[in-house]
XYZ file of C-alpha atoms in Angstrom:
370
model
C 51.387 -140.105 17.674
C 54.756 -139.040 16.281
C 55.753 -135.394 16.317
C 55.108 -135.031 12.574
C 51.668 -136.625 12.878
C 50.829 -134.228 15.736
C 51.838 -131.245 13.625
C 49.792 -132.356 10.608
C 46.886 -133.317 12.851
C 46.882 -129.818 14.335
C 47.146 -128.297 10.849
C 44.109 -130.302 9.727
C 41.958 -129.309 12.693
C 43.018 -125.645 12.843
C 43.578 -124.772 9.177
C 42.417 -127.285 6.580
C 39.154 -128.376 8.191
C 37.845 -124.821 8.735
C 38.667 -124.008 5.105
C 36.918 -127.146 3.850
C 33.871 -126.439 5.990
C 33.533 -122.985 4.388
C 33.526 -124.297 0.821
C 30.321 -123.902 -1.147
C 28.933 -121.523 1.419
C 29.003 -124.314 3.972
C 27.500 -126.984 1.665
C 28.976 -130.155 3.176
C 28.818 -132.039 -0.120
C 31.054 -129.470 -1.828
C 33.694 -130.050 0.849
C 33.253 -133.810 0.487
C 33.775 -133.669 -3.271
C 36.829 -131.409 -2.931
C 38.338 -133.743 -0.353
C 37.855 -136.751 -2.620
C 39.533 -134.862 -5.459
C 42.549 -134.182 -3.252
C 42.690 -137.793 -2.116
C 42.442 -138.969 -5.737
C 45.419 -136.743 -6.596
C 47.318 -138.030 -3.585
C 46.833 -141.630 -4.690
C 47.976 -140.957 -8.261
C 51.129 -138.952 -7.500
C 53.743 -141.421 -6.337
C 55.977 -139.114 -4.244
C 52.952 -137.601 -2.469
C 51.500 -141.025 -1.752
C 54.794 -142.360 -0.397
C 55.290 -139.324 1.826
C 51.759 -139.658 3.169
C 52.307 -143.332 3.884
C 55.539 -142.523 5.702
C 53.674 -140.110 7.986
C 50.239 -141.694 8.415
C 50.603 -145.278 7.187
C 49.585 -148.187 9.357
C 53.137 -149.453 9.873
C 52.604 -149.515 13.646
C 49.309 -151.371 13.408
C 49.107 -155.084 14.110
C 47.908 -157.344 11.300
C 44.766 -159.298 12.130
C 42.942 -162.093 10.338
C 39.171 -161.672 10.231
C 36.668 -163.678 8.153
C 39.580 -165.370 6.428
C 41.009 -162.024 5.294
C 44.376 -160.631 6.370
C 43.947 -157.002 7.420
C 46.964 -154.749 7.960
C 45.265 -153.219 10.999
C 41.893 -152.951 12.699
C 40.928 -149.479 11.409
C 38.946 -149.084 8.192
C 37.050 -146.453 6.237
C 33.279 -146.896 6.301
C 31.056 -147.099 3.249
C 29.628 -143.792 2.090
C 32.828 -141.790 2.090
C 34.147 -143.028 -1.264
C 31.178 -144.493 -3.104
C 32.842 -144.749 -6.511
C 36.388 -145.676 -5.490
C 37.789 -142.298 -6.521
C 40.468 -142.364 -3.818
C 41.094 -146.111 -3.718
C 44.849 -145.731 -4.296
C 45.305 -143.418 -1.300
C 43.316 -144.820 1.618
C 45.989 -147.324 2.584
C 48.597 -144.553 2.602
C 46.381 -142.608 5.003
C 46.598 -145.473 7.472
C 43.427 -147.446 6.776
C 43.796 -151.215 6.907
C 40.677 -151.563 4.795
C 38.266 -149.392 2.849
C 34.618 -150.184 2.173
C 33.661 -148.589 -1.133
C 30.069 -147.870 -2.142
C 27.270 -148.280 -1.572
C 26.896 -149.011 -5.287
C 23.799 -150.184 -7.116
C 23.255 -152.286 -10.225
C 22.689 -149.160 -12.323
C 23.933 -145.577 -11.937
C 21.632 -143.234 -10.062
C 21.845 -139.574 -9.037
C 20.510 -139.928 -5.497
C 18.332 -137.385 -3.712
C 18.094 -133.711 -4.602
C 20.731 -131.393 -3.120
C 21.347 -130.235 -0.469
C 21.434 -133.688 1.089
C 24.448 -133.643 3.416
C 24.524 -131.555 6.594
C 27.202 -131.033 9.237
C 26.280 -130.481 12.884
C 29.679 -129.283 14.182
C 28.859 -128.724 17.844
C 27.301 -132.193 18.006
C 30.187 -133.643 15.952
C 27.568 -135.250 13.762
C 26.378 -135.511 10.163
C 22.927 -135.977 8.657
C 22.800 -137.383 5.150
C 20.054 -138.364 2.750
C 22.324 -139.037 -0.218
C 20.184 -141.895 -1.536
C 22.911 -144.141 -2.948
C 24.191 -141.598 -5.470
C 26.751 -143.604 -7.443
C 28.033 -144.388 -10.913
C 26.965 -148.028 -10.725
C 28.656 -151.314 -9.848
C 30.122 -151.759 -13.319
C 31.828 -148.347 -13.199
C 33.344 -149.193 -9.811
C 34.583 -152.522 -11.147
C 36.248 -150.759 -14.065
C 37.928 -148.253 -11.733
C 39.251 -151.040 -9.525
C 40.484 -152.894 -12.592
C 42.298 -149.775 -13.769
C 43.932 -149.434 -10.340
C 45.220 -153.003 -10.581
C 42.976 -154.255 -7.785
C 42.155 -157.951 -7.675
C 40.709 -159.833 -4.794
C 43.465 -160.539 -2.296
C 46.331 -158.744 -4.061
C 46.451 -155.640 -1.790
C 47.485 -153.588 -4.819
C 46.412 -150.372 -3.084
C 47.877 -151.234 0.305
C 44.537 -151.989 1.951
C 41.794 -154.585 1.954
C 38.994 -153.495 -0.397
C 35.402 -154.178 0.570
C 32.411 -153.177 -1.538
C 28.962 -152.313 -0.208
C 26.069 -153.095 -2.550
C 22.464 -151.892 -2.317
C 19.100 -151.800 -4.051
C 18.323 -149.174 -6.674
C 15.730 -146.584 -5.738
C 13.248 -147.543 -8.469
C 13.731 -151.292 -8.072
C 10.642 -152.891 -6.489
C 11.269 -154.925 -3.350
C 10.237 -158.137 -5.092
C 13.008 -157.512 -7.654
C 15.696 -156.632 -5.114
C 17.505 -159.981 -5.302
C 18.390 -159.716 -9.024
C 19.516 -156.127 -8.372
C 21.993 -157.223 -5.695
C 23.121 -160.227 -7.748
C 23.947 -157.978 -10.698
C 26.171 -155.820 -8.496
C 27.833 -158.897 -6.984
C 28.741 -160.192 -10.451
C 30.494 -156.925 -11.286
C 32.522 -156.516 -8.082
C 33.264 -160.094 -6.952
C 36.585 -160.381 -8.870
C 37.890 -157.248 -7.148
C 36.365 -157.174 -3.658
C 37.989 -158.840 -0.651
C 34.512 -158.889 0.878
C 31.046 -157.723 -0.156
C 28.684 -155.990 2.274
C 24.925 -156.241 1.811
C 23.455 -152.850 2.681
C 19.873 -153.399 3.802
C 19.941 -150.708 6.472
C 20.286 -147.289 4.854
C 17.299 -145.094 5.752
C 17.539 -143.136 2.499
C 16.211 -145.631 -0.071
C 12.444 -146.217 0.144
C 11.636 -149.643 1.536
C 15.255 -150.736 1.877
C 15.144 -151.357 5.615
C 12.261 -153.761 5.177
C 14.828 -156.090 3.588
C 16.019 -156.706 7.170
C 12.714 -158.506 7.804
C 13.106 -162.250 8.148
C 11.560 -163.345 4.855
C 13.234 -160.763 2.628
C 16.605 -161.088 4.340
C 16.641 -164.883 4.206
C 15.991 -164.866 0.460
C 18.582 -162.174 -0.191
C 21.329 -163.702 1.934
C 20.753 -167.178 0.539
C 20.903 -165.912 -3.052
C 24.076 -163.872 -2.572
C 25.980 -166.487 -0.560
C 25.057 -169.168 -3.104
C 25.994 -166.974 -6.049
C 29.337 -166.064 -4.465
C 30.070 -169.773 -4.143
C 29.160 -170.402 -7.769
C 31.343 -167.533 -8.982
C 34.422 -168.559 -6.971
C 33.840 -172.149 -5.943
C 37.219 -172.773 -4.285
C 37.224 -169.577 -2.232
C 33.986 -167.562 -2.368
C 34.145 -163.862 -1.586
C 32.962 -163.352 2.016
C 29.473 -161.855 2.281
C 28.678 -159.577 5.229
C 25.445 -157.858 6.264
C 25.196 -154.274 7.536
C 22.470 -153.718 10.118
C 20.610 -150.657 11.337
C 20.941 -149.311 14.895
C 17.190 -148.796 15.137
C 16.138 -152.465 15.163
C 14.363 -153.680 18.285
C 16.245 -156.382 20.218
C 13.876 -159.060 18.923
C 14.193 -157.848 15.311
C 17.979 -157.746 15.664
C 18.052 -161.283 17.023
C 15.833 -162.484 14.198
C 18.057 -160.829 11.583
C 21.158 -162.364 13.140
C 19.563 -165.803 13.123
C 18.815 -165.426 9.415
C 22.381 -164.312 8.722
C 23.872 -167.267 10.582
C 21.562 -169.760 8.884
C 22.326 -168.174 5.511
C 26.083 -168.580 5.896
C 27.243 -164.962 5.980
C 30.863 -164.356 6.923
C 30.343 -161.369 9.196
C 28.158 -158.516 10.417
C 28.645 -154.750 10.212
C 27.031 -152.659 12.952
C 25.740 -150.089 12.534
C 24.389 -147.866 9.792
C 23.066 -144.358 10.481
C 20.100 -143.768 12.777
C 16.738 -142.090 12.314
C 16.754 -140.975 15.938
C 17.806 -137.449 16.850
C 18.896 -137.854 20.468
C 22.240 -136.318 21.373
C 22.040 -133.297 19.062
C 23.278 -130.102 20.730
C 20.875 -127.206 21.129
C 22.829 -125.026 18.713
C 22.384 -127.697 16.018
C 18.672 -128.301 16.624
C 17.691 -126.258 13.557
C 19.034 -129.158 11.473
C 17.446 -131.941 13.500
C 14.344 -132.010 11.285
C 16.359 -132.649 8.135
C 15.391 -136.039 6.701
C 18.101 -138.678 6.573
C 20.389 -140.780 8.714
C 22.338 -139.327 11.628
C 25.946 -140.358 12.224
C 28.744 -139.200 14.477
C 28.974 -138.663 18.224
C 25.214 -139.042 18.950
C 25.502 -142.633 17.691
C 28.552 -143.623 19.792
C 26.790 -145.399 22.640
C 24.007 -146.879 20.547
C 26.270 -148.523 17.970
C 28.517 -149.895 20.715
C 25.530 -151.364 22.573
C 24.334 -153.056 19.371
C 27.775 -154.606 18.891
C 27.811 -155.780 22.512
C 24.394 -157.387 22.048
C 25.471 -159.025 18.796
C 28.477 -160.515 20.541
C 26.180 -162.290 23.023
C 24.388 -163.871 20.074
C 27.116 -164.946 17.654
C 30.798 -165.662 17.229
C 30.748 -164.253 13.702
C 33.242 -161.484 12.893
C 31.806 -158.046 13.618
C 32.894 -154.724 12.135
C 31.934 -151.932 14.526
C 31.021 -148.591 12.994
C 29.075 -145.591 14.224
C 30.172 -142.699 16.395
C 33.856 -143.603 16.632
C 35.212 -140.105 17.147
C 38.355 -140.922 19.127
C 40.840 -143.700 19.809
C 39.039 -144.239 23.121
C 35.803 -144.897 21.251
C 37.560 -147.386 18.974
C 39.045 -149.265 21.908
C 35.640 -149.379 23.622
C 34.108 -150.755 20.420
C 36.686 -153.548 20.298
C 36.088 -154.262 23.978
C 32.353 -154.483 23.229
C 33.060 -157.296 20.786
C 34.025 -155.840 17.416
C 36.936 -157.360 15.520
C 37.476 -154.299 13.314
C 36.301 -150.694 13.413
C 35.398 -148.210 10.700
C 35.459 -144.418 10.655
C 33.116 -142.057 8.816
C 32.128 -138.921 10.723
C 35.179 -139.325 12.937
C 37.398 -139.041 9.878
C 35.550 -135.941 8.675
C 36.044 -134.181 12.002
C 39.354 -135.742 13.060
C 41.208 -136.228 9.779
C 44.118 -138.631 9.235
C 45.488 -137.863 12.706
C 42.573 -139.817 14.160
C 43.442 -142.804 11.972
C 47.050 -142.767 13.216
C 46.012 -142.352 16.855
C 43.520 -145.210 16.579
C 46.039 -147.513 14.907
C 48.479 -146.808 17.718
C 45.866 -147.413 20.410
C 44.696 -150.709 18.960
C 48.159 -152.117 18.223
C 48.525 -155.286 20.248
C 44.963 -155.058 21.559
C 43.055 -158.324 21.858
C 39.284 -158.164 22.090
C 37.604 -160.254 24.801
C 36.264 -163.570 23.563
C 33.414 -163.839 26.044
C 29.854 -163.842 24.724
C 28.108 -162.306 27.724
C 28.350 -158.735 26.454
C 31.074 -157.723 28.953
């Protein structure tokens, strides 16, 4: 990292992060909302955005082509951080080569009752049961339109992916139309669309990873993407859970390959609670998905297993808390990585450090998991 990045990284960890963590009496969602407000401001104020890009931008990162998309670097922001695209103008300036917005649903929904987001600082982890709180796919499309985003134009300095999911009250047998509605809204703006069938916080959603449901859903979305943009359909990717058994994972991958998806994203949050420090155990019983350091090894092992099964592009996400973790994820077989909890705890300094580490790095092409 440059000297200026080191100074700002230290300022984030020693000054800004402690202040953010105290907001709302320690309510993690208050800090999250305040951070998004600051990032929204950063993206809208030209001089601030340009200064940020000069310090943290991905200028040192190597471009890479994945799933037919040209990424400015291998490091992206995971879905769940910016569900409604509030900070879409700023993420590229903060060094992210891509940002996955959402998860959005066909209709707006408030999500679960608060509190629903919990930090476990000693464990460097987060538990969330947000429940796809979002303003809806149409509102996100309008925000992207207002920001000048169109598929492929890099108007905000980063690739824009959109994660779509099923509404809470939508029955499973009506899930396909729900996803198709969201796809129609975001397809003109998204560089890729991620099918979220792996969040643990929407009742029944993970059952969509079962062979029958997933085959129908993937087939419908891939076909509809082709009908919407016949010459160059938006790539469709599938995000998988870390809690699938090896046989269930292999079955899901087989369905994805047969259905013509363009890539896989591994992994979502976990329902397991291994790796939580003793001092954080009072939060272990909170319902929701666990992310952060306790997921580091598990998500990497899933990616390594996926790489033995397919040559499809893989985005590795889950427990990437350092540049070392990101490099290990690429070595395991991922083509790109995404940050969520790592960004919360490490700030933009982690993005810069990871971009520097992965510059010039080539992932192994072997399919034996090594």
